[in-house]
Short mmCIF file of C-alpha atoms in Angstrom, two decimals:
data_model
loop_
_atom_site.label_atom_id
_atom_site.label_comp_id
_atom_site.label_asym_id
_atom_site.label_seq_id
_atom_site.Cartn_x
_atom_site.Cartn_y
_atom_site.Cartn_z
CA MET A 1 84.09 -31.73 -16.94
CA ALA A 2 82.06 -28.89 -18.59
CA ARG A 3 82.90 -25.40 -18.70
CA ILE A 4 81.27 -23.07 -17.07
CA ALA A 5 80.58 -19.31 -17.06
CA VAL A 6 79.07 -17.09 -14.21
CA ILE A 7 77.71 -13.76 -14.98
CA GLY A 8 78.40 -11.82 -11.60
CA ALA A 9 80.22 -12.66 -7.90
CA GLY A 10 77.48 -12.10 -5.60
CA MET A 11 76.31 -14.87 -3.19
CA GLY A 12 73.89 -16.73 -5.12
CA ALA A 13 76.32 -16.56 -8.27
CA MET A 14 79.15 -17.98 -5.78
CA ALA A 15 76.88 -20.89 -4.28
CA THR A 16 75.89 -21.89 -7.64
CA ALA A 17 79.89 -21.62 -8.27
CA ALA A 18 80.71 -23.62 -5.70
CA ARG A 19 78.69 -26.41 -6.03
CA LEU A 20 79.01 -26.96 -9.76
CA ALA A 21 83.09 -26.94 -8.98
CA VAL A 22 82.76 -29.77 -6.83
CA ALA A 23 80.45 -31.51 -9.51
CA GLY A 24 83.74 -31.42 -11.17
CA HIS A 25 83.05 -28.71 -13.41
CA ARG A 26 85.17 -25.85 -14.58
CA VAL A 27 83.86 -22.78 -13.13
CA THR A 28 84.85 -18.94 -14.13
CA VAL A 29 82.79 -16.46 -12.44
CA TYR A 30 83.25 -13.17 -14.35
CA GLU A 31 82.37 -9.77 -12.13
CA ARG A 32 82.30 -6.06 -13.42
CA ALA A 33 83.63 -4.96 -9.69
CA ALA A 34 86.83 -5.13 -8.39
CA THR A 35 85.77 -7.72 -5.74
CA TYR A 36 83.46 -10.19 -4.45
CA GLY A 37 80.26 -10.22 -2.72
CA GLY A 38 77.45 -7.96 -4.75
CA ALA A 39 75.56 -6.35 -2.61
CA VAL A 40 77.12 -7.82 0.83
CA GLY A 41 79.99 -5.35 1.05
CA ARG A 42 81.91 -3.15 4.04
CA TYR A 43 82.35 0.56 4.29
CA GLU A 44 85.36 1.17 6.64
CA ARG A 45 86.11 4.38 7.96
CA GLU A 46 88.49 6.04 10.85
CA GLY A 47 88.48 2.53 12.24
CA PHE A 48 85.05 2.69 11.80
CA ALA A 49 83.46 -0.59 9.80
CA PHE A 50 79.71 -1.49 8.34
CA ASP A 51 77.44 -3.90 6.40
CA THR A 52 76.41 -1.78 3.40
CA GLY A 53 74.03 -4.60 2.74
CA PRO A 54 72.40 -7.28 5.04
CA GLY A 55 73.14 -6.89 8.75
CA LEU A 56 72.00 -10.66 10.15
CA LEU A 57 71.19 -13.80 8.51
CA HIS A 58 68.10 -15.30 8.43
CA LEU A 59 67.84 -19.30 7.82
CA PRO A 60 71.55 -19.49 7.99
CA ALA A 61 70.48 -23.56 7.22
CA VAL A 62 71.04 -22.69 4.02
CA TYR A 63 74.48 -21.62 3.93
CA ARG A 64 75.36 -24.51 6.16
CA ASP A 65 74.44 -26.87 3.91
CA LEU A 66 76.42 -25.14 1.43
CA PHE A 67 79.76 -25.94 3.22
CA VAL A 68 78.74 -29.69 4.52
CA LYS A 69 77.82 -30.61 0.52
CA THR A 70 81.35 -28.28 -1.26
CA GLY A 71 83.89 -29.21 1.97
CA LYS A 72 85.24 -31.02 4.33
CA ARG A 73 84.58 -27.79 7.41
CA PRO A 74 81.50 -27.11 8.39
CA LEU A 75 80.05 -22.96 8.23
CA GLU A 76 80.91 -22.06 11.76
CA THR A 77 84.66 -23.13 11.71
CA CYS A 78 84.72 -20.54 8.76
CA VAL A 79 82.55 -17.83 10.22
CA ASP A 80 81.96 -17.17 14.30
CA MET A 81 78.00 -16.57 13.65
CA VAL A 82 76.38 -16.02 16.88
CA GLN A 83 72.49 -15.90 17.16
CA ALA A 84 70.97 -12.35 17.99
CA ASP A 85 69.09 -12.50 21.31
CA PRO A 86 67.11 -10.65 22.25
CA ALA A 87 66.11 -10.58 18.77
CA VAL A 88 64.87 -6.94 18.37
CA ARG A 89 63.36 -4.44 19.86
CA HIS A 90 60.58 -2.54 18.82
CA VAL A 91 59.99 1.10 19.91
CA LEU A 92 56.65 2.77 18.85
CA PRO A 93 56.61 6.42 19.92
CA ARG A 94 52.97 7.10 18.56
CA HIS A 95 51.87 4.85 20.88
CA GLY A 96 54.81 5.46 23.61
CA VAL A 97 55.77 1.31 23.50
CA ASP A 98 59.34 0.28 23.57
CA VAL A 99 59.48 -3.69 23.90
CA THR A 100 62.46 -6.23 23.50
CA LEU A 101 61.57 -9.43 22.29
CA PRO A 102 63.49 -12.63 23.19
CA GLY A 103 64.88 -14.85 20.47
CA ALA A 104 63.48 -18.38 19.16
CA SER A 105 61.00 -18.53 22.20
CA HIS A 106 57.21 -18.25 21.55
CA GLY A 107 56.56 -18.04 25.31
CA GLY A 108 58.89 -15.31 26.32
CA VAL A 109 57.70 -13.26 23.08
CA ALA A 110 53.66 -13.54 24.74
CA ALA A 111 54.65 -12.40 27.74
CA ALA A 112 56.60 -9.37 26.49
CA LEU A 113 53.70 -8.31 23.96
CA ASP A 114 51.19 -9.54 26.95
CA GLY A 115 53.56 -6.60 28.99
CA ALA A 116 53.37 -4.20 26.34
CA PHE A 117 49.85 -4.39 24.98
CA GLY A 118 48.12 -5.56 27.24
CA PRO A 119 46.96 -8.77 27.98
CA GLY A 120 45.92 -11.16 24.83
CA ALA A 121 48.43 -9.63 22.97
CA GLY A 122 51.07 -12.13 22.53
CA GLU A 123 48.44 -15.12 21.99
CA ARG A 124 47.40 -13.33 19.03
CA TRP A 125 50.67 -12.81 18.13
CA ASN A 126 51.26 -16.15 18.42
CA ALA A 127 47.75 -17.20 16.26
CA VAL A 128 49.16 -14.89 13.36
CA LEU A 129 52.55 -16.62 13.56
CA GLY A 130 50.83 -20.27 13.84
CA ARG A 131 48.88 -19.04 10.83
CA ALA A 132 51.68 -17.91 8.93
CA ARG A 133 53.08 -21.69 9.57
CA ASP A 134 50.45 -23.27 7.98
CA ALA A 135 51.20 -20.92 4.55
CA TRP A 136 54.95 -22.24 4.62
CA ASP A 137 54.33 -25.69 5.22
CA ALA A 138 52.28 -25.57 2.51
CA THR A 139 54.71 -23.49 0.38
CA ARG A 140 57.96 -24.55 1.92
CA ARG A 141 58.99 -26.25 -0.94
CA PRO A 142 58.06 -25.38 -4.32
CA LEU A 143 58.35 -21.76 -3.08
CA LEU A 144 62.16 -22.03 -1.57
CA GLU A 145 63.32 -25.66 -2.20
CA GLU A 146 62.45 -26.89 -5.28
CA PRO A 147 62.51 -25.64 -9.16
CA LEU A 148 59.91 -23.10 -9.91
CA ARG A 149 57.42 -25.30 -11.79
CA ALA A 150 56.02 -24.17 -15.25
CA ASP A 151 52.35 -24.32 -13.31
CA ARG A 152 52.23 -21.68 -11.03
CA ARG A 153 49.12 -21.56 -10.26
CA ALA A 154 49.97 -23.24 -6.73
CA LEU A 155 51.40 -20.36 -5.82
CA SER A 156 49.12 -18.21 -7.51
CA ASP A 157 47.17 -18.21 -4.34
CA ASP A 158 47.53 -16.88 -1.07
CA PRO A 159 47.91 -20.04 1.21
CA TYR A 160 47.68 -17.78 4.62
CA PRO A 161 44.32 -19.33 5.92
CA ALA A 162 42.91 -15.82 6.98
CA LEU A 163 40.68 -15.44 9.70
CA ARG A 164 36.54 -15.06 8.49
CA ARG A 165 35.11 -11.61 9.48
CA SER A 166 32.83 -9.17 7.41
CA GLY A 167 32.29 -10.35 3.59
CA LEU A 168 35.96 -9.35 2.38
CA LEU A 169 37.30 -12.97 1.93
CA ARG A 170 34.02 -13.24 -0.31
CA ARG A 171 35.89 -10.50 -2.90
CA ARG A 172 39.80 -11.14 -2.45
CA PRO A 173 41.88 -12.25 -0.22
CA PRO A 174 43.25 -9.69 2.27
CA THR A 175 46.40 -8.12 2.18
CA LEU A 176 49.33 -8.25 5.06
CA ALA A 177 47.72 -4.59 5.99
CA GLU A 178 44.59 -6.06 6.24
CA VAL A 179 45.81 -9.13 8.25
CA ALA A 180 47.65 -6.57 10.60
CA ASP A 181 45.09 -4.85 11.24
CA ARG A 182 42.04 -6.81 11.55
CA GLU A 183 43.61 -9.50 13.75
CA LEU A 184 46.14 -7.63 15.53
CA GLY A 185 45.17 -4.26 15.51
CA GLY A 186 46.57 -0.57 16.60
CA GLY A 187 50.60 -0.83 17.24
CA LEU A 188 50.91 -4.59 17.39
CA GLY A 189 49.24 -4.71 13.71
CA GLU A 190 52.54 -2.45 13.19
CA LEU A 191 55.18 -4.73 14.53
CA LEU A 192 54.12 -6.96 11.45
CA THR A 193 53.58 -4.44 8.86
CA GLY A 194 57.24 -3.35 10.07
CA LEU A 195 58.77 -6.21 9.62
CA VAL A 196 57.48 -6.92 6.77
CA ARG A 197 58.40 -3.30 5.36
CA ALA A 198 61.84 -3.91 6.48
CA TYR A 199 62.72 -6.53 3.77
CA GLY A 200 61.18 -4.65 0.73
CA ILE A 201 57.76 -5.40 0.59
CA ASP A 202 54.72 -2.36 0.51
CA PRO A 203 52.20 -4.75 3.70
CA GLY A 204 49.40 -2.65 1.82
CA ARG A 205 50.06 -4.67 -1.74
CA ALA A 206 51.86 -7.75 -0.36
CA PRO A 207 49.42 -10.89 0.15
CA GLY A 208 49.19 -12.38 3.97
CA SER A 209 51.12 -15.18 2.92
CA ALA A 210 53.72 -12.24 3.96
CA ALA A 211 53.70 -13.23 7.44
CA VAL A 212 55.85 -16.38 6.92
CA LEU A 213 58.79 -13.55 6.86
CA PRO A 214 58.18 -12.87 10.93
CA TYR A 215 57.51 -16.38 11.23
CA MET A 216 60.72 -17.36 9.59
CA GLU A 217 62.57 -14.80 12.14
CA GLN A 218 60.59 -15.97 14.97
CA THR A 219 61.04 -19.37 14.59
CA PHE A 220 64.66 -19.85 12.92
CA GLY A 221 66.50 -16.67 14.17
CA SER A 222 68.51 -14.05 13.36
CA TRP A 223 72.27 -14.69 13.16
CA TYR A 224 75.28 -12.66 12.91
CA VAL A 225 78.82 -13.25 11.28
CA ARG A 226 81.63 -11.27 13.92
CA GLY A 227 83.52 -9.15 11.93
CA GLY A 228 80.52 -8.31 9.65
CA MET A 229 78.53 -9.93 7.70
CA ARG A 230 81.17 -9.47 4.90
CA ALA A 231 82.97 -12.08 6.61
CA LEU A 232 80.02 -14.29 5.02
CA ALA A 233 81.02 -13.59 1.92
CA THR A 234 84.13 -14.03 2.26
CA ALA A 235 83.90 -17.13 3.43
CA VAL A 236 82.15 -18.68 0.16
CA HIS A 237 84.67 -16.83 -1.67
CA GLU A 238 87.34 -18.91 -0.12
CA ARG A 239 85.36 -22.02 -0.40
CA CYS A 240 85.24 -21.20 -4.11
CA ARG A 241 88.75 -20.67 -4.52
CA GLU A 242 89.25 -24.28 -2.66
CA ARG A 243 86.86 -25.64 -4.92
CA LYS A 244 89.21 -24.41 -7.65
CA VAL A 245 86.78 -21.52 -9.21
CA GLU A 246 88.32 -18.95 -11.14
CA PHE A 247 87.47 -15.32 -10.65
CA VAL A 248 88.26 -12.65 -13.33
CA PHE A 249 87.09 -9.07 -11.61
CA GLY A 250 86.83 -6.01 -13.64
CA ALA A 251 85.23 -8.36 -16.31
CA GLU A 252 82.30 -6.54 -17.33
CA VAL A 253 79.50 -8.96 -19.46
CA ARG A 254 78.81 -7.51 -22.42
CA GLU A 255 76.61 -10.50 -24.07
CA VAL A 256 75.23 -13.94 -23.44
CA LEU A 257 76.55 -15.83 -26.82
CA ALA A 258 73.99 -17.86 -28.18
CA PRO A 259 75.16 -18.65 -32.17
CA ARG A 260 72.98 -22.09 -32.69
CA GLY A 261 70.04 -20.87 -30.36
CA ARG A 262 71.84 -22.05 -26.88
CA ALA A 263 74.14 -20.65 -24.64
CA ALA A 264 77.60 -21.10 -26.11
CA GLY A 265 79.70 -18.36 -23.73
CA LEU A 266 80.31 -14.81 -23.10
CA ARG A 267 81.16 -11.11 -24.63
CA LEU A 268 83.28 -8.89 -22.47
CA ALA A 269 83.00 -5.43 -22.31
CA ASP A 270 86.73 -5.48 -23.74
CA GLY A 271 85.38 -7.42 -26.78
CA GLY A 272 86.85 -10.73 -25.48
CA GLU A 273 85.21 -13.66 -25.79
CA VAL A 274 84.94 -16.62 -23.94
CA ALA A 275 83.25 -20.29 -24.88
CA ALA A 276 81.77 -22.28 -22.47
CA ASP A 277 79.42 -24.80 -22.11
CA SER A 278 76.90 -23.68 -20.09
CA VAL A 279 76.30 -19.81 -18.70
CA VAL A 280 74.85 -18.67 -15.12
CA CYS A 281 73.49 -15.21 -15.10
CA GLY A 282 74.22 -14.21 -11.42
CA ILE A 283 72.98 -10.45 -12.10
CA ASP A 284 69.37 -9.02 -12.61
CA PRO A 285 69.08 -10.63 -16.66
CA ARG A 286 67.78 -7.13 -17.59
CA LEU A 287 71.77 -5.15 -16.71
CA LEU A 288 72.66 -7.08 -20.27
CA PRO A 289 71.81 -4.39 -22.92
CA ALA A 290 68.47 -5.34 -24.56
CA ALA A 291 70.04 -6.10 -28.06
CA SER A 292 72.64 -8.37 -26.75
CA LEU A 293 69.70 -10.74 -24.89
CA PRO A 294 69.46 -14.24 -26.14
CA TRP A 295 65.69 -13.39 -25.92
CA PRO A 296 63.26 -11.00 -26.98
CA PRO A 297 63.61 -8.06 -24.57
CA GLN A 298 59.98 -8.24 -24.56
CA ALA A 299 59.82 -11.86 -23.15
CA VAL A 300 62.27 -11.11 -20.20
CA PRO A 301 60.44 -11.89 -17.08
CA ALA A 302 60.13 -9.29 -14.61
CA ARG A 303 57.95 -8.72 -11.42
CA GLY A 304 55.04 -6.29 -12.16
CA GLU A 305 55.97 -3.37 -9.89
CA ASP A 306 58.94 -1.21 -9.06
CA LEU A 307 61.42 -2.68 -6.31
CA PRO A 308 62.57 -0.10 -4.03
CA SER A 309 65.95 0.72 -2.70
CA ARG A 310 67.35 1.58 0.59
CA LEU A 311 68.80 4.49 2.16
CA THR A 312 71.58 3.81 4.75
CA LEU A 313 73.66 5.45 7.46
CA PHE A 314 76.44 4.95 8.74
CA LEU A 315 77.22 6.43 11.91
CA ALA A 316 80.02 7.23 14.24
CA LEU A 317 79.32 7.54 17.66
CA ARG A 318 81.82 8.49 20.75
CA GLY A 319 80.87 6.42 23.70
CA ALA A 320 80.92 3.05 24.47
CA ARG A 321 78.41 0.61 23.35
CA PRO A 322 75.63 -0.04 26.25
CA SER A 323 76.32 -3.72 27.57
CA ASP A 324 72.46 -3.65 27.30
CA ALA A 325 71.94 -2.35 23.49
CA VAL A 326 69.77 -4.54 21.73
CA HIS A 327 71.45 -5.60 18.07
CA ARG A 328 68.59 -5.14 16.09
CA THR A 329 66.30 -2.18 16.93
CA LEU A 330 62.57 -1.01 14.81
CA VAL A 331 61.66 2.54 14.79
CA HIS A 332 58.11 2.47 13.68
CA SER A 333 56.58 5.93 12.41
CA PRO A 334 53.41 6.28 10.07
CA GLY A 335 54.62 5.47 6.73
CA LEU A 336 58.19 4.97 7.32
CA ASP A 337 59.95 1.83 9.29
CA VAL A 338 63.49 2.47 10.49
CA THR A 339 66.41 -0.62 11.29
CA VAL A 340 68.65 0.63 13.70
CA MET A 341 72.16 -1.88 14.15
CA ARG A 342 74.13 -1.94 16.95
CA PRO A 343 76.76 -4.94 17.05
CA ASP A 344 78.59 -6.00 20.10
CA ASP A 345 81.67 -6.27 18.18
CA PRO A 346 84.70 -4.79 18.22
CA ALA A 347 85.78 -5.61 14.55
CA THR A 348 83.15 -2.69 13.69
CA ARG A 349 85.18 0.00 15.97
CA PRO A 350 88.27 1.70 16.15
CA ASP A 351 87.90 0.84 20.21
CA ALA A 352 85.82 0.30 23.50
CA ASP A 353 85.02 4.02 23.70
CA HIS A 354 83.30 4.22 20.26
CA GLU A 355 79.98 2.68 18.44
CA ALA A 356 79.32 2.19 15.21
CA VAL A 357 75.63 2.06 14.21
CA THR A 358 74.06 1.60 10.71
CA VAL A 359 70.31 3.09 10.18
CA SER A 360 68.77 1.94 7.06
CA THR A 361 64.88 2.10 5.83
CA VAL A 362 63.42 1.27 2.51
CA CYS A 363 62.70 4.45 -0.20
CA GLY A 364 61.37 4.85 -3.16
CA PRO A 365 61.41 8.07 -5.18
CA GLY A 366 60.96 11.02 -2.61
CA GLY A 367 61.41 9.01 0.48
CA ALA A 368 62.36 10.01 3.47
CA GLY A 369 66.28 11.50 3.89
CA PRO A 370 68.82 11.48 6.13
CA GLU A 371 67.89 13.98 8.71
CA GLU A 372 64.49 12.42 9.37
CA LEU A 373 66.57 8.78 9.44
CA LEU A 374 68.83 10.85 12.42
CA GLU A 375 65.62 11.68 13.92
CA LEU A 376 64.11 8.52 14.22
CA ALA A 377 67.58 6.54 14.81
CA GLY A 378 67.26 8.78 18.02
CA LYS A 379 64.52 6.82 19.46
CA ALA A 380 66.19 3.78 19.98
CA VAL A 381 69.79 5.15 20.72
CA PRO A 382 69.78 7.69 23.43
CA GLY A 383 71.52 10.85 22.96
CA LEU A 384 72.44 10.01 19.91
CA ARG A 385 72.94 13.74 18.70
CA GLU A 386 75.48 14.52 21.18
CA ARG A 387 77.96 11.33 20.81
CA LEU A 388 77.58 11.56 16.36
CA LEU A 389 81.36 12.44 15.40
CA TRP A 390 80.04 12.20 11.70
CA HIS A 391 77.93 10.14 9.71
CA GLU A 392 77.61 8.78 5.85
CA ALA A 393 74.63 8.55 3.95
CA ARG A 394 74.61 5.40 1.01
CA THR A 395 71.84 6.40 -0.79
CA ALA A 396 69.59 4.33 -4.50
CA ALA A 397 72.49 6.21 -6.43
CA ASP A 398 75.26 4.86 -4.20
CA VAL A 399 73.80 0.99 -4.56
CA GLU A 400 73.56 0.91 -8.02
CA ALA A 401 76.66 1.29 -8.73
CA ALA A 402 78.28 -0.16 -6.16
CA THR A 403 76.51 -3.92 -7.27
CA GLY A 404 75.09 -2.52 -10.75
CA ALA A 405 71.21 -2.81 -9.81
CA VAL A 406 68.81 -0.50 -12.23
CA GLY A 407 68.06 2.30 -8.84
CA GLY A 408 69.84 0.78 -6.66
CA ALA A 409 66.76 -1.54 -6.04
CA VAL A 410 66.89 -4.38 -3.47
CA PRO A 411 65.10 -7.64 -4.09
CA ALA A 412 63.00 -9.44 -2.08
CA PRO A 413 62.15 -12.67 -0.94
CA ALA A 414 59.06 -14.13 -3.53
CA LEU A 415 56.10 -14.76 -1.77
CA ALA A 416 53.13 -16.95 -2.82
CA GLY A 417 49.88 -15.41 -3.64
CA ALA A 418 48.56 -11.85 -5.30
CA GLY A 419 48.30 -14.08 -8.58
CA GLY A 420 51.90 -15.08 -8.88
CA ARG A 421 52.85 -11.13 -9.24
CA LEU A 422 55.26 -11.76 -6.66
CA LEU A 423 57.77 -14.52 -8.16
CA TYR A 424 60.75 -14.37 -9.82
CA PRO A 425 61.41 -15.64 -13.09
CA ALA A 426 62.42 -19.61 -13.54
CA ASN A 427 65.84 -20.66 -13.02
CA THR A 428 65.69 -21.99 -16.09
CA THR A 429 65.17 -20.05 -19.67
CA ALA A 430 63.68 -20.68 -22.70
CA VAL A 431 67.34 -20.70 -24.29
CA PRO A 432 68.98 -23.98 -23.48
CA GLY A 433 72.28 -23.54 -21.68
CA LEU A 434 71.30 -20.54 -19.55
CA TYR A 435 70.54 -20.53 -15.98
CA LEU A 436 69.75 -17.92 -13.69
CA ALA A 437 70.73 -17.22 -10.08
CA GLY A 438 70.81 -14.81 -7.40
CA GLY A 439 68.52 -12.62 -6.00
CA TRP A 440 66.57 -11.98 -9.50
CA ALA A 441 65.46 -15.02 -9.82
CA HIS A 442 64.00 -18.18 -8.03
CA PRO A 443 63.29 -18.33 -5.34
CA GLY A 444 64.60 -14.16 -4.59
CA GLY A 445 66.51 -12.00 -2.77
CA GLY A 446 67.91 -11.48 0.56
CA LEU A 447 70.77 -13.63 1.64
CA ALA A 448 68.79 -17.05 2.23
CA HIS A 449 66.69 -17.24 -0.52
CA ALA A 450 69.70 -15.85 -3.33
CA GLY A 451 71.92 -18.64 -1.52
CA MET A 452 69.14 -21.27 -2.26
CA THR A 453 69.41 -20.71 -6.04
CA GLY A 454 72.84 -22.42 -5.77
CA ALA A 455 71.01 -25.58 -5.01
CA LEU A 456 68.66 -24.80 -7.54
CA VAL A 457 70.74 -24.63 -10.61
CA ALA A 458 73.40 -26.44 -9.63
CA GLY A 459 71.13 -29.34 -9.83
CA LEU A 460 69.69 -28.23 -13.12
CA ILE A 461 73.00 -28.08 -14.89
CA VAL A 462 74.20 -31.55 -12.68
CA GLU A 463 70.31 -33.48 -12.84
CA GLY A 464 69.15 -31.97 -15.28
CA ALA A 465 65.89 -30.61 -16.40
CA GLU A 466 63.87 -33.88 -13.83
CA PHE A 467 65.44 -32.63 -11.02
CA ARG A 468 63.24 -31.87 -8.75
CA GLY A 469 64.91 -30.19 -5.44
CA SER A 470 66.73 -31.61 -2.50
CA GLN A 471 65.11 -34.14 -0.36
#
């Protein structure tokens, strides 16, 4: 039985801890904050409750597998998880379009898009997602289900089979924004770019393979956990405790100890040292002081771009939630897409005569402010200003304070293409015994992708370097 020290209690770190504990290891998690979950938090005020992180889960199979592999009770017996249907409503004020798309129905989506954009729109949309499916099939295992290969050339080229028009493809593969413009056009293209931008990915810089994200949503659905997504974090934490994982909160890690060139423990902020046979870093490794890193600072791998953060507004509204309200609405505006979440969940409001709404957008320095978000949210929630009791903003600085992420950055899922620029560090490192998990490691951010690191890191520790992923 090996001693495993895990840095951080985010979703990927806890998924790793639970799997390692089931394999017979003694696992202890060290978390700088006072609670678990990382970005998957909850804000409560005056009977209202809001998710501070992701509002929906895509690829629920990742967490279903986690619960099957770590205990007798499956995921659905631990949380009340429901599929969002309709899947998403799109509001495009500039085009005068308001269209609601059903969940997991390609035919229903096509019919809705034909009604909103004219005959043939649904066929073009499904054709793009069909090509995205080809990209998904080509890269699913190496990008999501297997440890990152030393030879990354297979993931450096864009697998999206873009239509061959003009001479563009002779120079370079098109960006996702160019795919949207050339293969969809107008407002229909804005639906595609808006869905991708919601992940924190710039469509103007992303490869066409970014279309796999809308494909995943439409194919596997969007899922909500009643009580808020924090309930999922609680379920994972409880599963860890059931497997005898120990948690030490308020324990900031200052250094990974590697006295003989192999990870052998941790040094905490209070000066205490913890011995371990292996260490799993579940936070951005750049959060550890450069001088304490067991590799030269310049060798710390990182994506070749500054990751954006999110600006989120929590809105407390008087008046009941309309029965026909859609859980998730995207309001598209030039250069800005706003996500409005209106869960039909009594646990989020003080009573049936009130409603809790979360509004968010991806932002960089000098981006949109709360007033701009409120204005756009009003396009999705009629009478919002008149119904508003109060609102609170959660800024990039707030995200940084809560999660420790530099600049409040929110990692996006890894993508194939772009010369490998949108990949993340491998789960193994140059230091034997030191592994990377969570959204800052392969295969990247988001609930499903971060959760998948649990299977990858546990497999590498238990089976060794020959581990090639689940079959």
